[in-house]
Coordinates of C-alpha atoms and ligand atoms in Angstrom, one line a residue:
X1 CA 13.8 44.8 50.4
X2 CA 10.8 46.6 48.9
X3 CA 13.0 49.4 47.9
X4 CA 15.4 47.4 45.8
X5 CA 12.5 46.7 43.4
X6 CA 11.3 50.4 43.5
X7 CA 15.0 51.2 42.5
X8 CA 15.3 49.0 40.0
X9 CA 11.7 50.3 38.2
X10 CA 13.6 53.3 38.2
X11 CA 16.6 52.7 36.9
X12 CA 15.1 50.8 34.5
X13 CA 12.5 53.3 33.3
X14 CA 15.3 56.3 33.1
X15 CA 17.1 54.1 30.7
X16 CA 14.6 53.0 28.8
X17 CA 13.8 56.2 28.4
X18 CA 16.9 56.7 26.7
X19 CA 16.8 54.3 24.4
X20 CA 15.9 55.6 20.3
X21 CA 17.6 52.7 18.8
X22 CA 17.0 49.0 17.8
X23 CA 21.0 48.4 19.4
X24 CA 20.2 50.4 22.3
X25 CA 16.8 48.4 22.9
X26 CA 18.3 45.6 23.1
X27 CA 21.1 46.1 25.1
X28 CA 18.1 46.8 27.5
X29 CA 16.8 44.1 27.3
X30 CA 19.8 41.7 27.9
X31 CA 20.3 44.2 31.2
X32 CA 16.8 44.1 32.6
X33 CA 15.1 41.0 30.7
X34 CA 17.7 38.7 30.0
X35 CA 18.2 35.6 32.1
X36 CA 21.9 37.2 33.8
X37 CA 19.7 40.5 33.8
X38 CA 17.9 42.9 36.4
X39 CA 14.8 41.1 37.2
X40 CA 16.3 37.7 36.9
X41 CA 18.9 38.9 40.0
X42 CA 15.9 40.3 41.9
X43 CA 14.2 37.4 41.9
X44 CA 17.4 35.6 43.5
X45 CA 16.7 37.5 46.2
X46 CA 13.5 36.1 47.5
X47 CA 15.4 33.5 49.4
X48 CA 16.5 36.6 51.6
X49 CA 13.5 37.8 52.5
X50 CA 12.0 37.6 55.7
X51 CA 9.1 34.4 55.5
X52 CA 6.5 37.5 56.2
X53 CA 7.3 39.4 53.2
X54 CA 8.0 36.7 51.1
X55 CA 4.2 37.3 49.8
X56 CA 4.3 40.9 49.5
X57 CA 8.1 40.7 47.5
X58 CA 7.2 38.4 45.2
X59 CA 3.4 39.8 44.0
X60 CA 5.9 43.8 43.4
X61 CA 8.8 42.0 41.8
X62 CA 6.3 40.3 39.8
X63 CA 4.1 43.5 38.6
X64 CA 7.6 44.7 37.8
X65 CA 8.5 42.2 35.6
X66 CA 5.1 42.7 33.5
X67 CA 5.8 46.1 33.7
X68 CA 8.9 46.3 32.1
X69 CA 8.0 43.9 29.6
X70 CA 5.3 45.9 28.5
X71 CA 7.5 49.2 28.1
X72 CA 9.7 46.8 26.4
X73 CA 7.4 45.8 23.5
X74 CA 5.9 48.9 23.3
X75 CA 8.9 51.0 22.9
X76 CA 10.2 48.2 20.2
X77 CA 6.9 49.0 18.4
X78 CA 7.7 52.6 18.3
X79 CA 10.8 51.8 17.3
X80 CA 10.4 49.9 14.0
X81 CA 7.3 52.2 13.1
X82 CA 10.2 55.4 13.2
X83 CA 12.5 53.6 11.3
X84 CA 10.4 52.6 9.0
X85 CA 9.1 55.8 8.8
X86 CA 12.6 57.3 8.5
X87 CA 13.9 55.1 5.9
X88 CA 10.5 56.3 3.8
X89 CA 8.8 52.9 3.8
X90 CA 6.1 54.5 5.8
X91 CA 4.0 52.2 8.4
X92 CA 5.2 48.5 8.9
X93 CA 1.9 47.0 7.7
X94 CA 0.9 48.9 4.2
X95 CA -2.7 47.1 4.2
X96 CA -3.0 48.6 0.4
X97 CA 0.1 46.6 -0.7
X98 CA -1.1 44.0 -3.4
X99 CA -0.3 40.2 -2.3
X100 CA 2.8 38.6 -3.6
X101 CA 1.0 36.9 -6.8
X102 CA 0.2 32.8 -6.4
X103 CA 3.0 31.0 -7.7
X104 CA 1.7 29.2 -11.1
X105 CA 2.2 26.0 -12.0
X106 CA 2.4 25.3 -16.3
X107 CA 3.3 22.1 -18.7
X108 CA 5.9 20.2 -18.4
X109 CA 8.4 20.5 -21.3
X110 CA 7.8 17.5 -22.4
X111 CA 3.5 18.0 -22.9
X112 CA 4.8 21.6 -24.4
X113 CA 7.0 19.8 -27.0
X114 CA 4.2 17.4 -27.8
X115 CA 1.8 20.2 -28.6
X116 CA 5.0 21.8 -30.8
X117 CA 4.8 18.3 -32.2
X118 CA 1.8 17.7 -33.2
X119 CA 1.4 21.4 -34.4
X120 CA 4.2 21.2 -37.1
X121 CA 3.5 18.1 -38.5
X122 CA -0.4 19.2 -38.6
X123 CA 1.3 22.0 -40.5
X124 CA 2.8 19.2 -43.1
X125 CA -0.9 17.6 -43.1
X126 CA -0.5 14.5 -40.6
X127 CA -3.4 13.9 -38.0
X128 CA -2.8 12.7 -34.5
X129 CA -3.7 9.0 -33.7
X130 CA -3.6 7.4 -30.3
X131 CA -2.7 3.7 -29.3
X132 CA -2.4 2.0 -26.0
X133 CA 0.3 1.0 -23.8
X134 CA -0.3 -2.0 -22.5
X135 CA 0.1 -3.8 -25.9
X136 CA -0.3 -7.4 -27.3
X137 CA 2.7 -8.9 -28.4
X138 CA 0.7 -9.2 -32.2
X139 CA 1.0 -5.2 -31.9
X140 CA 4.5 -4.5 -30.7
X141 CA 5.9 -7.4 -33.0
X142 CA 4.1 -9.8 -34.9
X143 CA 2.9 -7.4 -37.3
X144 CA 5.7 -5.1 -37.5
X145 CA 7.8 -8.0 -39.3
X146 CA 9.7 -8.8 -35.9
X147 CA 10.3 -12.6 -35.8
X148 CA 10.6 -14.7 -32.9
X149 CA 13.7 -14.6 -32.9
X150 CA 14.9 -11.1 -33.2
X151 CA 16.5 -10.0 -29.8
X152 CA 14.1 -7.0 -29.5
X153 CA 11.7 -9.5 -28.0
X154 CA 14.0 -10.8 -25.6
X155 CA 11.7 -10.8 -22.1
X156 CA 14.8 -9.2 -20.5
X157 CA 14.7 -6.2 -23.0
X158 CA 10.9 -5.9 -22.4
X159 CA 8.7 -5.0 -19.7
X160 CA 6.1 -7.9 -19.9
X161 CA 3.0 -7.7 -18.3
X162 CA 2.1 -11.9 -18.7
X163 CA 3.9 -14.8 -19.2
X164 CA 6.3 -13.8 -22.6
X165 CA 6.2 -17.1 -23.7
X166 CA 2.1 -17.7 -22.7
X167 CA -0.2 -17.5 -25.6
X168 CA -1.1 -14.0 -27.2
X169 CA 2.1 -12.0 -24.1
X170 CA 1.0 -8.6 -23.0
X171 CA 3.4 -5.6 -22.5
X172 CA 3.9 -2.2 -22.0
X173 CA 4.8 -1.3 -25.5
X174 CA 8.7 -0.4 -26.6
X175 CA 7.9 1.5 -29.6
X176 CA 5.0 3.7 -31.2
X177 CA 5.4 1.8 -33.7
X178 CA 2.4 -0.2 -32.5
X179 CA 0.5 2.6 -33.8
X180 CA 1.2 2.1 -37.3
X181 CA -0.5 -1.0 -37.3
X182 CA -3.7 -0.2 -35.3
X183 CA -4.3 2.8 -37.4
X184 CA -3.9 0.6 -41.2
X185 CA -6.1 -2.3 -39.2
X186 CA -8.9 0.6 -39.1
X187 CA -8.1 3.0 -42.0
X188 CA -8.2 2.3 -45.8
X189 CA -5.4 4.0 -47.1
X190 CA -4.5 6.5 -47.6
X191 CA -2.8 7.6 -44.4
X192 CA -1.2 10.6 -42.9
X193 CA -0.2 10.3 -39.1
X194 CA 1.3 11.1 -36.8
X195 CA 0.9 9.2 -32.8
X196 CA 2.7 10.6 -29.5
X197 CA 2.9 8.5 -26.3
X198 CA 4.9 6.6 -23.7
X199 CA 6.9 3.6 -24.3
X200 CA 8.8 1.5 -22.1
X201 CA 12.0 -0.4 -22.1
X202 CA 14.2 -1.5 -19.0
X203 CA 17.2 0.3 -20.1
X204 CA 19.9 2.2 -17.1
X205 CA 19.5 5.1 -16.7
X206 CA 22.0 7.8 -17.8
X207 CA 22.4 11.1 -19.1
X208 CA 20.6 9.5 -22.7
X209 CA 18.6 6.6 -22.0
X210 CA 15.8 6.3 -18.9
X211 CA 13.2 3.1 -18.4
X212 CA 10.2 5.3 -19.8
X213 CA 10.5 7.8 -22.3
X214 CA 8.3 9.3 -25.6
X215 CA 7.9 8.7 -29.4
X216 CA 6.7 10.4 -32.1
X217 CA 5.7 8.0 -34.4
X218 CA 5.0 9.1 -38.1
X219 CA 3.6 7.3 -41.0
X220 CA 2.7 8.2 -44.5
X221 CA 1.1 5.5 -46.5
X222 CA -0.4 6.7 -50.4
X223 CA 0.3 6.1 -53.9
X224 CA 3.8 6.5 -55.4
X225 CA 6.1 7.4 -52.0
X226 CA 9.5 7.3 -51.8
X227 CA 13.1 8.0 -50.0
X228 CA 12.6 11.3 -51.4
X229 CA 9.4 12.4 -49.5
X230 CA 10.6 10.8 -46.2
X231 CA 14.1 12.6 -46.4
X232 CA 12.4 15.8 -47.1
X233 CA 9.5 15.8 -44.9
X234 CA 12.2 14.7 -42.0
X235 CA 14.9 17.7 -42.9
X236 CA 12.1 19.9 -42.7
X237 CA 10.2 18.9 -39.6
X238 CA 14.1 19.0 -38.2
X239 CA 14.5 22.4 -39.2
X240 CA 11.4 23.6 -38.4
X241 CA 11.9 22.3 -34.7
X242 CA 16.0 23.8 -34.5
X243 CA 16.0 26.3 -36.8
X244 CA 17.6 26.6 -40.5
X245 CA 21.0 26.3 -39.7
X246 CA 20.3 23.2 -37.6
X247 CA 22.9 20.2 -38.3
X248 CA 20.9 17.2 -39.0
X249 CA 22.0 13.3 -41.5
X250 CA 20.4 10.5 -42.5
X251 CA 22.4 7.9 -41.9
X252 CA 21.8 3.8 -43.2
X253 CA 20.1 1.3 -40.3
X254 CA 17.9 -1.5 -40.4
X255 CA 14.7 -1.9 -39.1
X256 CA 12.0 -5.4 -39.7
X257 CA 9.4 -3.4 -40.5
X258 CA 10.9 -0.6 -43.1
X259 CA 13.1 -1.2 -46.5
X260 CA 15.2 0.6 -46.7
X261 CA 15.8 1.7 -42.8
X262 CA 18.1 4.8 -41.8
X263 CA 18.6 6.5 -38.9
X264 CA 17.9 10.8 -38.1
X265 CA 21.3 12.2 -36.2
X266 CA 21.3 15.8 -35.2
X267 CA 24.3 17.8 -33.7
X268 CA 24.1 18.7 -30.3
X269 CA 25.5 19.4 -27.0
X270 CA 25.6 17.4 -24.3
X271 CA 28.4 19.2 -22.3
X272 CA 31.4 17.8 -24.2
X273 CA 31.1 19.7 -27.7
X274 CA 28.8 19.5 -30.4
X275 CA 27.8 15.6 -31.0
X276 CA 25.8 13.7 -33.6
X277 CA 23.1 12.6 -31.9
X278 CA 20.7 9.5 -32.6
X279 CA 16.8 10.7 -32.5
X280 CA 14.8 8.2 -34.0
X281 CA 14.4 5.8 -36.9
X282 CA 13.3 5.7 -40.4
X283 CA 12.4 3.8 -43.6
X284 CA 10.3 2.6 -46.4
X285 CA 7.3 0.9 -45.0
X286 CA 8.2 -3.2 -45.7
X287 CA 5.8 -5.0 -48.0
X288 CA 5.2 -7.4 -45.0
X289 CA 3.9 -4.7 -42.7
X290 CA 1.4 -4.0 -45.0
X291 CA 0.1 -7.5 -45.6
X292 CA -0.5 -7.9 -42.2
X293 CA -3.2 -5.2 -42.2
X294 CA -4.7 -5.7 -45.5
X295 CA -3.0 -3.2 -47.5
X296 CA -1.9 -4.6 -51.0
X297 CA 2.2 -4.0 -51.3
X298 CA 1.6 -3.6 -55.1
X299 CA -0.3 -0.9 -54.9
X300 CA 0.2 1.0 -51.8
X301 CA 3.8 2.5 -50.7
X302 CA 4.8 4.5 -47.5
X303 CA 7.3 5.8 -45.1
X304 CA 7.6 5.8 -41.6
X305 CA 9.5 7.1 -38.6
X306 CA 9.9 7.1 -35.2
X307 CA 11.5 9.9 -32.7
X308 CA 12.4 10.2 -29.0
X309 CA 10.7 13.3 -27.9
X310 CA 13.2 13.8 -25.1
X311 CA 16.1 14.0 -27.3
X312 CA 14.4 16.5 -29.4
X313 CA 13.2 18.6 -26.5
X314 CA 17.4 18.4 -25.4
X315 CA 18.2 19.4 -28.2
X316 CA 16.1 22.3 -28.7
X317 CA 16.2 23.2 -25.0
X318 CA 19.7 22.7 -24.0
X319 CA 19.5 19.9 -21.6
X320 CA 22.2 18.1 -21.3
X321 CA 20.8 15.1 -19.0
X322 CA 17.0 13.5 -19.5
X323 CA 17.1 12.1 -15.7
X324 CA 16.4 16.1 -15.1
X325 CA 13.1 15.9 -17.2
X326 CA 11.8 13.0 -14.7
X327 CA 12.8 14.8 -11.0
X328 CA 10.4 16.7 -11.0
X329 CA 12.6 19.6 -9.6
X330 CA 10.8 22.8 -10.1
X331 CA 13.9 24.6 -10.4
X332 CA 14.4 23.0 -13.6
X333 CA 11.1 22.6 -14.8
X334 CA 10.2 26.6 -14.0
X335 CA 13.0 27.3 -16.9
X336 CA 10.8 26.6 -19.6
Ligands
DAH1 N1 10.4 1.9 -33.5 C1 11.8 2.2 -33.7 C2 12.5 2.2 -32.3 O1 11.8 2.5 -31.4 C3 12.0 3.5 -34.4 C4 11.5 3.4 -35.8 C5 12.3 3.1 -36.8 C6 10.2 3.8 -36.1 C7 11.9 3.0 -38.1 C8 9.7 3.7 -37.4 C9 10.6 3.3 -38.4 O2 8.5 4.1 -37.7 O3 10.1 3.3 -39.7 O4 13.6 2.0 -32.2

C-alpha cells in the first residue's frame, strides 16, 4: 500500500517538473490537487488498508499531500515572476511604483455656481446678504405685499413649521425674497445685493421642479432706477453666465411685491430641442414693499429679481433633469 503513495510522489513530481506554463499548472493541479484528483483517490484507499497500517498510511499520504502543495505554490510563484518577467513588467511587486493617487472629493455644482454667482454680480457691484430659513410669515409675505388671501400662502403650497393660521406662522421660506426685506429693515438705502440660499416648497418632483431648491435673490434700491437698469443688468448677468450668443427674453408677469413684474426665459435643452425656459422673476420694487421697511416710495426707487440657481446651473451645464443634482451619484457629480 506504501508504494502506491511513493508512486504517485513520483509521478507527480516528473510532471510537475514539466510544467512552464500557467495552463499546464493547472491542469496539475486538477490531476493531483483537485477533489476527483490523485491524492483525493489515495485517500479513498485507507478503508483498504490493513487496521495495522492504517496509522503509518495515513501520516505518508498526508506528508504527500503537504508536499505537493508546496511544489504547487512554489512552482506558480515561479511561474508569474517569468511571465512577468517575459512580458517586460519586471517583478510582480514593483515596491518603487507610486500609489494609485486618493480619490478627491470637490463642490458640488451647485456651491460652484453659487461662487460663479456671487462673483459676477460682485463684478456688477452687488454684496452678498444672508437670511434665514425658517422664516416668519411677516418675512415671507406680509411685507412683500402678499395678502391673506393670495394662494401663495395656501398652508398646502407651504412647508409650515407652526400652526399657519396661529398668530405670527413660521416656515421654511418659499422665496429669497425674504431677504429683501431683512436687508431694507437694517440698511438705509441705498442698496446693492445680492442673497443665495435654500428655499422650500412642496412641489412633485420632476425633471424641473424638486421640494428644495436655490435662489438668487437680487435687489437694487437708489435714486432714479428703472426698467432700463433691471433689463440690462439681467441681459448681462445672463450673458456673462451662457456666453454672448446666449438666447435669453423678458417676458410680462405679475408679482405683489414688484410693479411692473416680468419674467427671465432662456433657451435651452432639456432633451427635446432647444426650449424657453422660466428662471426667475423680476420687477420694479412696489411702493408698498418699501413702506413696510421705512423707505419713502417718493424718494427711493428699485428693482429686484429672483433666480433658481438649478435652472441656471442646467442650463449652463447641460443637465437635463435637477433630481440628478440631489442623488448624490458621484458619477454625475465627478463631471463637473
Ligand atoms: N420670489 C419670486 C418667486 O420665488 C421670484 C421673484 C420675482 C423675485 C420678482 C423677485 C422679484 O425679487 O422682483 O417666484
Amino acid at each position: 500500500m506504501l508504494e502506491k503513495i511513493d508512486q504517485l510522489r513520483e509521478r507527480a513530481t516528473a510532471d510537475l517538473q514539466a510544467v512552464n506554463d500557467p495552463e499546464a499548472l493547472e491542469q496539475f493541479r486538477i490531476q493531483y490537487l483537485g477533489t476527483k484528483g490523485g491524492l483525493k483517490a489515495l485517500m479513498g484507499l485507507m478503508k483498504d488498508v490493513p487496521k495495522d497500517q492504517k496509522r503509518d498510511f495515513g501520516q505518508n499520504a498526508n506528508a504527500l499531500k503537504q508536499e505537493l502543495t508546496a511544489a504547487y505554490e512554489d512552482k506558480k510563484a515561479n511561474l508569474g515572476e517569468t511571465s512577468a518577467q517575459a512580458s517586460g513588467h519586471g517583478p510582480l511587486l514593483d515596491i518603487t511604483e507610486p500609489p494609485a493617487p486618493p480619490v478627491m472629493g470637490r463642490r458640488h455644482i451647485i456651491s460652484q455656481t453659487i461662487d460663479e454667482l456671487i462673483e459676477v454680480f460682485a463684478r456688477m457691484g452687488f454684496d452678498h446678504a444672508e437670511g434665514p430659513e425658517v422664516e416668519d410669515d411677516y418675512h415671507n409675505f406680509v411685507a412683500l405685499n402678499i395678502p391673506e388671501t393670495h394662494p401663495a400662502r395656501d398652508p398646502l403650497d407651504n412647508f409650515y413649521l407652526s400652526d399657519p393660521f396661529g398668530p405670527n406662522p413660521t416656515l421654511l421660506r418659499s422665496q429669497t425674497s425674504t431677504v429683501q426685506i431683512r436687508v431694507m429693515e437694517q440698511t438705509a438705502p441705498p442698496v446693492r445685493i445680492i442673497s443665495t440660499g435654500r428655499v422650500y416648497r412642496p412641489d412633485e418632483h420632476d425633471a424641473t421642479h424638486y421640494s428644495m431648491f436655490h435662489q438668487v435673490e437680487g435687489l437694487y434700491v437708489d435714486k432714479h432706477v428703472s426698467m432700463v437698469d433691471l433689463k440690462s443688468t439681467l441681459i448681462q448677468f445672463a450673458k456673462a453666465m451662457f456666453g454672448q450668443d446666449a438666447d435669453v427674453k423678458l417676458v410680462p408677469s405679475y408679482f405683489p411685491f414688484t410693479e411692473p413684474s416680468a419674467e427671465l426665459y432662456v433657451k435651452m435643452d432639456l432633451g427635446k430641442g432647444l426650449e424657453w425656459m422660466e428662471i426667475g422673476g423680476c420687477g420694479m420694487v412696489d411702493p408698498a414693499v418699501f413702506e413696510h421697511v421705512g423707505y419713502d416710495p417718493e424718494a427711493w426707487t428699485g428693482f429686484a429679481f429672483g433666480l433658481g440657481i438649478e435652472r441656471l446651473a442646467m442650463r449652463k451645464h447641460n443637465i437635463q433633469d435637477i433630481r440628478w443634482l440631489f442623488e448624490n451619484d458621484v458619477r454625475f457629480l465627478r463631471q463637473f
